[in-house]
Coordinates of C-alpha atoms in Angstrom, one line a residue:
S446 CA -16.3 -12.6 -26.6
E447 CA -19.4 -10.5 -27.4
A448 CA -21.2 -12.2 -24.5
S449 CA -18.5 -10.9 -22.1
D450 CA -19.0 -7.4 -23.5
I451 CA -22.7 -7.7 -22.8
F452 CA -22.0 -8.8 -19.2
R453 CA -19.7 -5.9 -18.6
L454 CA -22.2 -3.5 -20.2
G455 CA -24.9 -4.8 -17.8
V456 CA -22.6 -4.0 -14.8
V457 CA -22.0 -0.5 -16.1
I458 CA -25.7 0.1 -16.7
K459 CA -26.5 -1.1 -13.2
R460 CA -24.0 1.3 -11.7
I461 CA -25.4 4.2 -13.7
V462 CA -29.0 3.5 -12.9
I463 CA -28.5 2.5 -9.2
G464 CA -26.2 5.5 -8.5
T465 CA -26.1 6.2 -4.8
M466 CA -28.6 3.5 -3.8
D467 CA -27.5 0.9 -1.3
Y468 CA -25.7 -1.8 -3.3
S469 CA -25.6 -4.3 -0.4
S470 CA -29.4 -4.4 -0.1
I471 CA -29.8 -4.9 -3.9
A472 CA -27.2 -7.6 -4.0
D473 CA -29.4 -9.9 -1.9
M474 CA -32.5 -9.5 -4.2
D475 CA -33.5 -11.7 -7.0
D476 CA -33.8 -10.2 -10.5
R477 CA -37.5 -9.3 -10.2
E478 CA -37.1 -7.7 -6.7
C479 CA -34.1 -5.7 -8.0
V480 CA -36.0 -4.3 -10.9
E481 CA -39.0 -3.3 -8.7
H482 CA -36.9 -1.8 -6.0
V483 CA -34.9 0.3 -8.4
H484 CA -38.0 1.4 -10.3
K485 CA -39.8 2.4 -7.2
T486 CA -36.8 4.3 -5.8
W487 CA -36.5 6.3 -9.0
R488 CA -40.2 6.9 -9.2
R489 CA -40.2 8.4 -5.7
R490 CA -37.2 10.5 -6.6
L491 CA -38.8 11.9 -9.7
Q492 CA -42.1 12.6 -7.9
E493 CA -40.2 14.9 -5.7
I494 CA -39.4 17.2 -8.6
R495 CA -42.1 19.7 -9.0
R496 CA -43.9 19.7 -12.3
Y497 CA -41.6 17.0 -13.8
P498 CA -42.4 17.2 -17.5
S499 CA -42.0 13.5 -18.5
F500 CA -42.6 11.6 -15.3
E501 CA -44.3 8.4 -16.7
A502 CA -42.0 8.2 -19.7
D503 CA -38.9 8.5 -17.6
C504 CA -40.1 5.9 -15.1
Q505 CA -40.6 3.5 -18.0
Q506 CA -37.0 4.3 -19.1
V507 CA -35.8 3.4 -15.7
R508 CA -37.6 0.1 -15.7
T509 CA -36.3 -0.7 -19.2
C510 CA -32.7 0.1 -18.4
I511 CA -32.6 -1.9 -15.1
E512 CA -34.3 -4.8 -16.9
I513 CA -31.6 -4.7 -19.6
A514 CA -28.9 -4.6 -17.0
V515 CA -30.3 -7.6 -15.2
A516 CA -30.6 -9.5 -18.4
C517 CA -27.1 -8.7 -19.5
T518 CA -25.6 -10.0 -16.2
K519 CA -27.2 -13.4 -16.4
R520 CA -24.8 -16.1 -15.4
D521 CA -25.4 -18.2 -18.5
P522 CA -24.0 -16.3 -21.5
R523 CA -26.7 -17.9 -23.7
E524 CA -29.4 -16.1 -21.7
R525 CA -27.9 -12.6 -22.3
P526 CA -29.4 -10.4 -25.0
L527 CA -27.6 -9.3 -28.2
M528 CA -26.8 -5.7 -28.8
K529 CA -29.4 -5.4 -31.5
D530 CA -32.1 -6.5 -29.0
I531 CA -30.8 -4.1 -26.4
I532 CA -31.0 -1.2 -28.9
R533 CA -34.5 -2.2 -29.9
E534 CA -35.7 -2.2 -26.3
L535 CA -34.2 1.2 -25.6
Y536 CA -35.6 2.8 -28.7
E537 CA -39.0 1.2 -28.5
V538 CA -39.6 2.9 -25.2
E539 CA -38.8 6.3 -26.7
T540 CA -40.6 5.8 -30.0
R541 CA -43.6 3.9 -28.5
G542 CA -42.9 0.8 -30.6
N543 CA -42.1 2.6 -33.8
Y544 CA -38.4 1.6 -33.8
T545 CA -36.5 0.9 -37.1
S546 CA -32.9 -0.1 -37.4
S547 CA -32.3 2.9 -39.7
Q548 CA -32.5 5.2 -36.7
I549 CA -29.1 4.0 -35.5
E550 CA -26.1 6.0 -36.7
Q551 CA -23.9 3.8 -38.9
G552 CA -20.6 5.6 -38.5
I553 CA -17.7 6.0 -40.9
H554 CA -15.0 3.4 -41.6
D555 CA -12.9 5.0 -44.2
Y556 CA -11.2 8.2 -43.2
E557 CA -7.6 9.4 -43.2
V558 CA -5.5 9.4 -40.0
R559 CA -2.2 11.1 -39.8
K560 CA 1.1 9.1 -39.4
F561 CA 3.3 11.0 -36.9
S562 CA 7.0 10.6 -36.4
L563 CA 8.3 9.8 -33.0
K564 CA 10.0 13.2 -32.9
E565 CA 6.7 15.0 -33.5
L566 CA 5.0 13.1 -30.7
E567 CA 7.9 13.7 -28.3
H568 CA 7.6 17.4 -29.1
I569 CA 3.9 17.8 -28.5
T570 CA 3.9 15.7 -25.3
G571 CA 6.9 17.4 -23.8
N572 CA 8.9 14.2 -24.2
F573 CA 5.9 12.2 -22.7
S574 CA 5.9 14.3 -19.5
E575 CA 2.2 14.6 -18.6
K576 CA 0.7 11.2 -18.0
L577 CA -3.1 10.9 -18.1
G578 CA -3.3 7.2 -17.2
Q579 CA -1.7 3.8 -17.4
D580 CA -2.6 0.1 -17.5
G581 CA -0.7 -3.1 -18.0
F582 CA -0.3 -2.6 -21.7
S583 CA 0.3 1.1 -22.2
A584 CA 0.5 4.6 -20.9
V585 CA -1.5 7.6 -22.1
Y586 CA 0.0 11.1 -22.3
K587 CA -1.4 14.6 -23.1
G588 CA -0.2 16.2 -26.2
K589 CA -0.7 19.8 -27.4
F590 CA 0.0 21.2 -30.8
E591 CA 1.3 24.8 -31.2
Y592 CA -2.0 25.9 -32.6
G593 CA -3.8 24.7 -29.5
E594 CA -5.4 21.3 -30.3
V595 CA -5.0 18.8 -27.5
I596 CA -4.8 15.0 -28.1
A597 CA -4.3 11.9 -26.1
V598 CA -1.3 9.8 -27.1
K599 CA -1.2 6.1 -26.1
R600 CA 2.3 4.6 -26.0
F601 CA 2.4 0.8 -25.9
D602 CA 4.8 -1.1 -23.6
K603 CA 8.0 -2.0 -25.5
R604 CA 7.4 -5.7 -24.6
L605 CA 4.1 -5.7 -26.6
R606 CA 5.0 -3.7 -29.7
K607 CA 4.2 -5.1 -33.1
P608 CA 6.0 -5.1 -36.5
E609 CA 4.7 -2.5 -38.9
Q610 CA 2.4 -4.6 -40.9
Q611 CA 0.6 -6.0 -37.9
F612 CA 0.4 -2.6 -36.2
E613 CA -1.1 -0.9 -39.3
K614 CA -3.7 -3.7 -39.4
V615 CA -4.7 -2.8 -35.9
V616 CA -4.9 0.9 -36.9
N617 CA -7.2 0.1 -39.8
I618 CA -9.5 -2.0 -37.6
V619 CA -9.9 0.7 -34.9
K620 CA -10.2 3.5 -37.4
L621 CA -13.9 4.1 -36.7
E622 CA -15.8 7.4 -36.6
H623 CA -18.9 7.2 -34.6
K624 CA -20.5 9.6 -32.2
N625 CA -20.1 7.2 -29.3
I626 CA -16.5 5.9 -30.0
V627 CA -13.3 7.8 -29.3
R628 CA -11.9 8.8 -32.6
L629 CA -8.4 7.8 -33.7
T630 CA -6.6 10.8 -35.1
G631 CA -3.2 9.4 -35.8
Y632 CA -0.5 6.8 -35.1
C633 CA 3.2 6.3 -35.1
Y634 CA 5.3 3.3 -36.0
E635 CA 9.0 3.9 -35.8
P636 CA 12.0 1.7 -35.2
T637 CA 14.5 3.5 -32.9
K638 CA 17.4 2.9 -30.6
V639 CA 17.4 3.3 -26.8
P640 CA 20.3 3.2 -24.4
V641 CA 20.2 0.2 -22.0
L642 CA 22.7 -1.1 -19.4
N643 CA 25.3 -3.5 -20.7
D644 CA 24.9 -6.8 -18.9
K645 CA 28.6 -7.5 -19.2
N646 CA 29.7 -4.1 -18.0
P647 CA 27.2 -2.3 -15.7
D648 CA 29.1 0.9 -16.1
M649 CA 28.4 1.1 -19.8
Y650 CA 25.3 1.6 -22.0
I651 CA 24.6 0.0 -25.3
L652 CA 22.1 1.0 -28.0
Q653 CA 19.2 -1.5 -28.3
D654 CA 16.8 -1.7 -31.3
V655 CA 13.1 -1.1 -30.3
I656 CA 9.9 -0.4 -32.1
E657 CA 7.7 2.4 -31.1
N658 CA 3.9 1.8 -31.4
L659 CA 1.7 4.8 -30.5
L660 CA -1.9 5.7 -31.2
C661 CA -3.4 9.2 -31.0
Y662 CA -7.0 10.0 -30.0
D663 CA -9.3 13.0 -29.4
F664 CA -8.8 14.4 -25.9
F665 CA -11.7 14.8 -23.5
P666 CA -11.1 17.2 -20.5
N667 CA -14.2 15.9 -18.7
G668 CA -12.4 12.6 -18.2
S669 CA -14.1 9.3 -17.6
L670 CA -17.5 8.1 -16.5
E671 CA -15.8 6.7 -13.5
R672 CA -14.8 10.1 -12.3
I673 CA -18.3 11.4 -12.7
L674 CA -19.9 8.4 -10.9
D675 CA -17.4 8.7 -8.0
D676 CA -18.0 12.4 -7.6
K677 CA -20.7 12.6 -4.9
S678 CA -21.2 16.3 -5.6
C679 CA -22.1 15.6 -9.2
E680 CA -25.4 13.9 -8.9
L681 CA -26.7 13.1 -12.4
D682 CA -30.3 13.6 -13.2
W683 CA -32.2 10.7 -14.8
Q684 CA -32.2 12.1 -18.4
T685 CA -28.4 12.5 -18.3
R686 CA -28.0 9.0 -17.0
H687 CA -30.3 7.7 -19.7
K688 CA -28.4 9.6 -22.4
I689 CA -25.2 8.1 -21.2
I690 CA -26.6 4.5 -21.2
R691 CA -28.1 4.9 -24.6
G692 CA -24.8 6.3 -26.0
I693 CA -22.8 3.5 -24.5
C694 CA -25.2 0.9 -26.0
E695 CA -25.1 2.6 -29.4
G696 CA -21.3 2.6 -29.4
L697 CA -21.1 -1.1 -28.5
H698 CA -23.8 -1.9 -31.0
H699 CA -21.7 -0.3 -33.7
L700 CA -18.7 -2.5 -32.7
H701 CA -20.7 -5.7 -32.6
V702 CA -23.1 -5.1 -35.5
G703 CA -22.1 -2.0 -37.5
C704 CA -18.5 -2.9 -38.5
Q705 CA -18.2 -4.0 -42.1
D706 CA -15.7 -6.8 -42.0
A707 CA -16.3 -8.5 -38.6
P708 CA -17.6 -7.7 -35.2
I709 CA -15.2 -6.0 -32.9
V710 CA -15.2 -7.2 -29.3
H711 CA -14.3 -4.4 -26.9
E712 CA -13.2 -6.6 -23.9
G713 CA -12.9 -3.6 -21.6
I714 CA -16.3 -2.1 -21.0
K715 CA -16.0 -0.3 -17.7
P716 CA -16.5 3.3 -16.5
T717 CA -12.8 4.2 -16.7
N718 CA -12.8 3.4 -20.5
I719 CA -15.9 5.5 -21.2
L720 CA -15.1 9.2 -21.8
L721 CA -17.5 12.1 -21.7
D722 CA -17.5 15.1 -23.9
D723 CA -18.7 18.6 -22.9
G724 CA -22.3 17.6 -23.6
M725 CA -22.0 14.4 -21.5
V726 CA -22.0 12.3 -24.7
P727 CA -20.2 9.0 -23.9
K728 CA -17.4 7.7 -26.0
L729 CA -16.1 4.2 -25.8
G730 CA -12.3 4.1 -25.6
D731 CA -9.5 1.6 -25.3
F732 CA -11.2 -1.1 -27.3
C733 CA -8.0 -1.5 -29.4
T734 CA -5.9 -2.7 -26.5
S735 CA -6.8 -6.4 -26.8
M736 CA -5.9 -6.4 -30.5
A737 CA -2.8 -4.4 -30.1
V738 CA -1.3 -6.7 -27.5
T739 CA -2.3 -10.0 -29.1
P740 CA 0.7 -11.9 -30.5

């Protein structure tokens, strides 16, 4: 549900804002104490930076972000804010109350994606040899074209693959172009045959009909937000953290509010599903998984 997305968003924002602070001490605080503690900690940290150019403004951003995170993680889903309210709060701090919804990028919903053959994807992935990641539904592989472009290829588990009409419906839903959403660049639907052991004669193989469902995305060499947050040597400054928080919120706002036909629920907002480009711009990924595996 959208409320579940909001809760997961709050967890991610808390992790970005709190950073290397002591989680155990914060866990015992009530909401107000948590907000004040995080705000004061960041205020002290920013004061240590000589001639910090936007001290008061950034301190207010810290307070706003941790207040949003606390509100998002309320136990009662009815008490959690909507994405439009979260976006308004973030922008009103930056614009000093002069926020309008027209400031939010709307994205593009009608663009062409390439339909690949299985043979083409086998070729560019080296027969699916370089695995980038895996979950319970799919595995992601690195693919490289001869002219140098690199993409990520998601191959769904054979138990969860869909007929062509259903799979193309998924493709059309997730075909979104927005600065904070991982862009779908292609897909593959192809019936094929694979050798499997013969139950009646274990020494023999038979050919079994299967359907291949694959989705292709832009590739991000910086990896996920999880990797950055776990890297103790990569301490993010506040402005970078705020940039990431705002980008995540704008991407989720687009899924919940900006899609033309109906809201899209991500169902997997977490640092491993948030990728970062060279400019540390966050991109929401893997939001198609729940739709792709639903019967």
